CSV table of C-alpha atoms in Angstrom, one decimal:
chain,number,residue,atom,x,y,z
A,723,TYR,CA,25.3,-11.1,59.2
A,724,GLN,CA,22.0,-9.0,59.8
A,725,ARG,CA,20.4,-8.6,56.3
A,726,ARG,CA,18.6,-5.2,56.6
A,727,VAL,CA,18.6,-4.8,53.0
A,728,HIS,CA,16.7,-6.9,50.3
A,729,GLY,CA,18.8,-9.8,49.4
A,730,ASP,CA,18.3,-13.4,48.6
A,731,PHE,CA,20.4,-16.4,49.4
A,732,ALA,CA,22.9,-16.2,46.5
A,733,GLN,CA,23.6,-12.6,47.6
A,734,GLY,CA,24.2,-13.5,51.1
A,735,ALA,CA,26.6,-16.2,50.4
A,736,CYS,CA,28.8,-13.2,48.5
A,737,ILE,CA,29.3,-11.5,51.9
A,738,GLY,CA,31.6,-14.0,54.1
A,739,ILE,CA,34.9,-14.4,52.7
A,740,PRO,CA,35.1,-11.8,49.5
A,741,CYS,CA,33.5,-8.7,51.4
A,742,SER,CA,35.6,-9.6,54.7
A,743,THR,CA,38.6,-9.7,52.3
A,744,ALA,CA,38.0,-6.2,51.2
A,745,PHE,CA,37.3,-4.8,54.5
A,746,HIS,CA,40.5,-6.3,56.0
A,747,ALA,CA,42.6,-5.1,53.3
A,748,LEU,CA,41.4,-1.4,53.3
A,749,VAL,CA,40.8,-0.9,56.8
A,750,HIS,CA,43.4,-3.1,58.8
A,751,HIS,CA,46.3,-3.3,56.2
A,752,ALA,CA,45.8,0.1,53.9
A,753,ASN,CA,44.3,2.2,56.7
A,754,VAL,CA,42.3,4.0,54.1
A,755,LYS,CA,41.2,7.5,55.2
A,756,PRO,CA,38.8,9.9,53.5
A,757,GLY,CA,40.4,11.6,50.3
A,758,HIS,CA,42.7,8.9,49.8
A,759,TRP,CA,43.2,7.7,46.1
A,760,VAL,CA,42.6,3.8,46.0
A,761,LEU,CA,43.4,1.7,43.1
A,762,VAL,CA,41.6,-1.7,42.9
A,763,HIS,CA,43.8,-3.5,40.3
A,764,GLY,CA,41.3,-6.2,39.0
A,765,ALA,CA,38.1,-4.7,40.3
A,766,SER,CA,35.4,-6.7,38.4
A,767,GLY,CA,35.6,-9.8,40.7
A,768,GLY,CA,33.9,-10.5,44.0
A,769,VAL,CA,36.5,-9.0,46.4
A,770,GLY,CA,37.4,-6.1,43.9
A,771,LEU,CA,33.8,-5.0,43.7
A,772,ALA,CA,33.6,-5.1,47.5
A,773,ALA,CA,36.4,-3.2,47.8
A,774,VAL,CA,35.4,-0.5,45.3
A,775,GLN,CA,31.8,-0.2,47.3
A,776,LEU,CA,33.6,0.0,50.8
A,777,ALA,CA,36.4,2.3,49.8
A,778,LYS,CA,33.9,4.9,48.4
A,779,SER,CA,31.7,4.5,51.7
A,780,LEU,CA,34.8,5.2,53.8
A,781,GLY,CA,35.4,8.4,51.5
A,782,ALA,CA,38.1,7.6,49.3
A,783,LYS,CA,38.6,8.3,45.5
A,784,VAL,CA,38.4,4.9,43.8
A,785,ILE,CA,40.0,3.9,40.5
A,786,GLY,CA,39.0,0.5,39.4
A,787,THR,CA,40.2,-1.5,36.7
A,788,ALA,CA,38.8,-4.4,34.4
A,789,SER,CA,39.7,-6.1,31.2
A,790,THR,CA,36.2,-6.5,29.8
A,791,GLU,CA,33.7,-4.0,28.7
A,792,LYS,CA,31.1,-5.6,30.8
A,793,GLY,CA,33.3,-5.8,34.0
A,794,ARG,CA,34.4,-2.1,33.4
A,795,GLU,CA,30.6,-1.4,33.3
A,796,LEU,CA,30.1,-3.2,36.7
A,797,VAL,CA,33.0,-1.5,38.4
A,798,LYS,CA,31.5,1.8,37.3
A,799,SER,CA,28.0,0.8,38.7
A,800,SER,CA,29.6,-0.1,41.9
A,801,GLY,CA,30.9,3.7,42.5
A,802,ALA,CA,34.3,3.8,41.0
A,803,ASP,CA,35.3,7.6,40.0
A,804,LEU,CA,37.4,6.3,37.2
A,805,VAL,CA,37.4,3.0,35.3
A,806,LEU,CA,40.5,1.6,33.4
A,807,ASP,CA,41.4,-1.3,30.9
A,808,HIS,CA,44.1,-2.9,32.7
A,809,SER,CA,44.9,-4.9,29.4
A,810,ASP,CA,45.9,-1.6,28.0
A,811,ALA,CA,49.6,-1.1,28.8
A,812,GLU,CA,48.9,2.7,28.9
A,813,HIS,CA,46.5,2.6,31.9
A,814,PHE,CA,49.4,2.8,34.4
A,815,LYS,CA,50.1,6.4,32.6
A,816,GLN,CA,46.4,7.0,33.0
A,817,ILE,CA,46.5,6.3,36.5
A,818,LEU,CA,49.2,9.0,37.4
A,819,GLU,CA,47.6,11.4,35.1
A,820,ALA,CA,44.2,11.1,37.1
A,821,THR,CA,46.3,12.0,40.3
A,822,SER,CA,47.9,14.9,38.6
A,823,ASN,CA,51.2,12.5,38.8
A,824,ALA,CA,51.0,12.5,42.7
A,825,GLY,CA,50.2,8.8,42.6
A,826,VAL,CA,47.6,6.8,44.4
A,827,ASP,CA,47.9,6.3,48.2
A,828,ILE,CA,46.6,2.7,48.2
A,829,ILE,CA,46.7,-0.2,45.6
A,830,LEU,CA,44.8,-3.4,46.1
A,831,GLU,CA,46.6,-5.9,43.9
A,832,MET,CA,44.6,-8.9,42.6
A,833,LEU,CA,47.3,-10.2,40.6
A,834,ALA,CA,50.7,-9.5,42.0
A,835,ASN,CA,52.7,-11.5,39.6
A,836,VAL,CA,51.9,-9.7,36.7
A,837,ASN,CA,51.4,-6.2,38.0
A,838,LEU,CA,53.3,-5.3,41.1
A,839,GLY,CA,56.5,-4.4,39.5
A,840,LYS,CA,54.5,-2.0,37.6
A,841,ASP,CA,52.4,-0.8,40.6
A,842,LEU,CA,55.2,0.6,42.4
A,843,PRO,CA,56.0,3.8,40.4
A,844,CYS,CA,52.2,4.7,40.6
A,845,LEU,CA,52.1,5.1,44.3
A,846,ALA,CA,52.2,8.3,46.1
A,847,LYS,CA,54.9,9.1,48.9
A,848,ARG,CA,54.2,6.7,51.8
A,849,GLY,CA,51.8,4.8,49.5
A,850,LYS,CA,50.9,1.1,50.1
A,851,VAL,CA,50.2,-1.9,48.0
A,852,VAL,CA,48.2,-4.7,49.8
A,853,VAL,CA,48.7,-7.9,48.0
A,854,ILE,CA,45.2,-9.9,47.9
A,855,GLY,CA,46.1,-12.3,45.0
A,856,SER,CA,49.0,-13.6,42.9
A,857,ARG,CA,49.6,-16.7,41.0
A,858,GLY,CA,53.4,-17.0,40.7
A,859,THR,CA,56.5,-14.9,41.1
A,860,VAL,CA,57.6,-11.5,40.4
A,861,GLU,CA,60.4,-9.2,40.0
A,862,ILE,CA,60.5,-5.6,41.4
A,863,ASN,CA,62.8,-2.8,41.7
A,864,PRO,CA,63.4,-2.2,45.7
A,865,ARG,CA,64.3,1.5,44.6
A,866,ASP,CA,60.6,2.3,43.6
A,867,LEU,CA,59.7,1.6,47.3
A,868,MET,CA,62.6,3.3,48.6
A,869,ALA,CA,62.1,6.7,46.6
A,870,ARG,CA,58.5,6.8,47.9
A,871,SER,CA,59.1,5.5,51.4
A,872,ALA,CA,56.4,3.1,50.2
A,873,SER,CA,55.5,-0.2,51.4
A,874,VAL,CA,54.1,-3.6,50.2
A,875,THR,CA,51.9,-6.0,52.4
A,876,GLY,CA,50.2,-9.2,52.1
A,877,PHE,CA,47.8,-11.2,53.9
A,878,VAL,CA,45.4,-14.4,54.0
A,879,LEU,CA,42.2,-13.6,55.9
A,880,PRO,CA,42.6,-16.6,58.1
A,881,ASN,CA,45.5,-14.9,59.8
A,882,ALA,CA,43.0,-11.9,60.9
A,883,THR,CA,43.3,-11.5,64.6
A,884,PRO,CA,40.0,-11.9,67.0
A,885,GLU,CA,39.8,-8.5,67.3
A,886,GLU,CA,40.1,-7.8,63.4
A,887,VAL,CA,37.3,-10.4,62.9
A,888,VAL,CA,35.0,-8.4,65.3
A,889,GLU,CA,35.7,-5.2,63.5
A,890,ILE,CA,35.1,-6.8,60.1
A,891,HIS,CA,31.7,-8.2,61.0
A,892,SER,CA,30.7,-4.9,62.6
A,893,GLY,CA,31.9,-2.8,59.7
A,894,LEU,CA,30.1,-5.1,57.0
A,895,ASN,CA,26.9,-5.2,59.0
A,896,GLN,CA,27.1,-1.2,59.2
A,897,ALA,CA,27.9,-1.0,55.2
A,898,LEU,CA,25.1,-3.4,54.6
A,899,SER,CA,22.2,-1.7,56.9
A,900,GLN,CA,23.4,1.6,55.3
A,901,GLY,CA,23.1,0.4,51.8
A,902,HIS,CA,26.9,0.9,51.0
A,903,LEU,CA,27.5,-2.6,50.3
A,904,ASN,CA,25.8,-4.7,47.5
A,905,PRO,CA,27.3,-8.0,47.0
A,906,VAL,CA,27.3,-9.2,43.3
A,907,ALA,CA,26.2,-12.7,42.7
A,908,SER,CA,26.7,-12.7,39.0
A,909,THR,CA,26.8,-16.3,38.3
A,910,GLN,CA,24.8,-19.0,40.0
A,911,LEU,CA,25.3,-22.7,39.5
A,912,SER,CA,24.1,-26.0,41.0
A,913,ILE,CA,26.5,-27.5,43.8
A,914,HIS,CA,26.7,-30.5,41.2
A,915,GLU,CA,28.6,-28.0,38.9
A,916,SER,CA,31.2,-27.2,41.4
A,917,ALA,CA,34.0,-28.1,38.8
A,918,LYS,CA,32.6,-25.6,36.2
A,919,ALA,CA,32.6,-23.1,39.0
A,920,HIS,CA,36.4,-23.8,39.6
A,921,GLU,CA,37.0,-23.1,35.9
A,922,LEU,CA,35.5,-19.7,36.0
A,923,VAL,CA,37.2,-18.7,39.0
A,924,MET,CA,40.6,-19.1,37.4
A,925,ALA,CA,39.6,-17.7,34.0
A,926,ALA,CA,40.5,-14.3,32.9
A,927,GLY,CA,37.7,-11.5,32.8
A,928,SER,CA,35.8,-12.5,36.1
A,929,LEU,CA,32.4,-10.6,37.0
A,930,GLY,CA,31.3,-10.5,40.6
A,931,ASN,CA,30.9,-13.7,42.7
A,932,ILE,CA,30.0,-17.2,41.6
A,933,VAL,CA,27.4,-18.9,44.0
A,934,LEU,CA,27.0,-22.8,43.9
A,935,LEU,CA,23.3,-23.6,45.0
A,936,PRO,CA,22.3,-26.3,47.0
């Protein structure tokens, strides 16, 4: 990537997988448009923060969630219009209230095994859930999809087509050069601390990206 903005090695290391995942989800799977309501469900991690920034740059109205106060501050500083605590069961009600009960057009879901069943009633008609992360199985009510003519899709980045990869790289370079994308390297560890990095990845309350330094 051409770094036309100020950034060091650690920030540059955050671009590849996290930012590409966010772009692929928003543009190729969700088909985000200006004016769409986008819920980034679990927005304080590396992918989530990139998704907030990219969605705003594409003209969307963004709701981001995080379970810690520090995480919510980070999501807010990344441009989210509304930030909610997803550890509070009332946040699903707050999502609907924010959209005048119309629901959100797009949900980027980082923990589908916990949230997917409750996500669906928050969708607008013809809304979409894009599953980015899941750590187990989940039960949903298909009628929640049927009533809204809604859909759920999921992906892993290696399945992107060559044409999509070109679009991802082009889109990220543009977002970086225009200052719309600012990857967050919140934790930097020595390569010798890789075991600790894996523990942090799996822990609740993620904050930005974890970078291993040589």
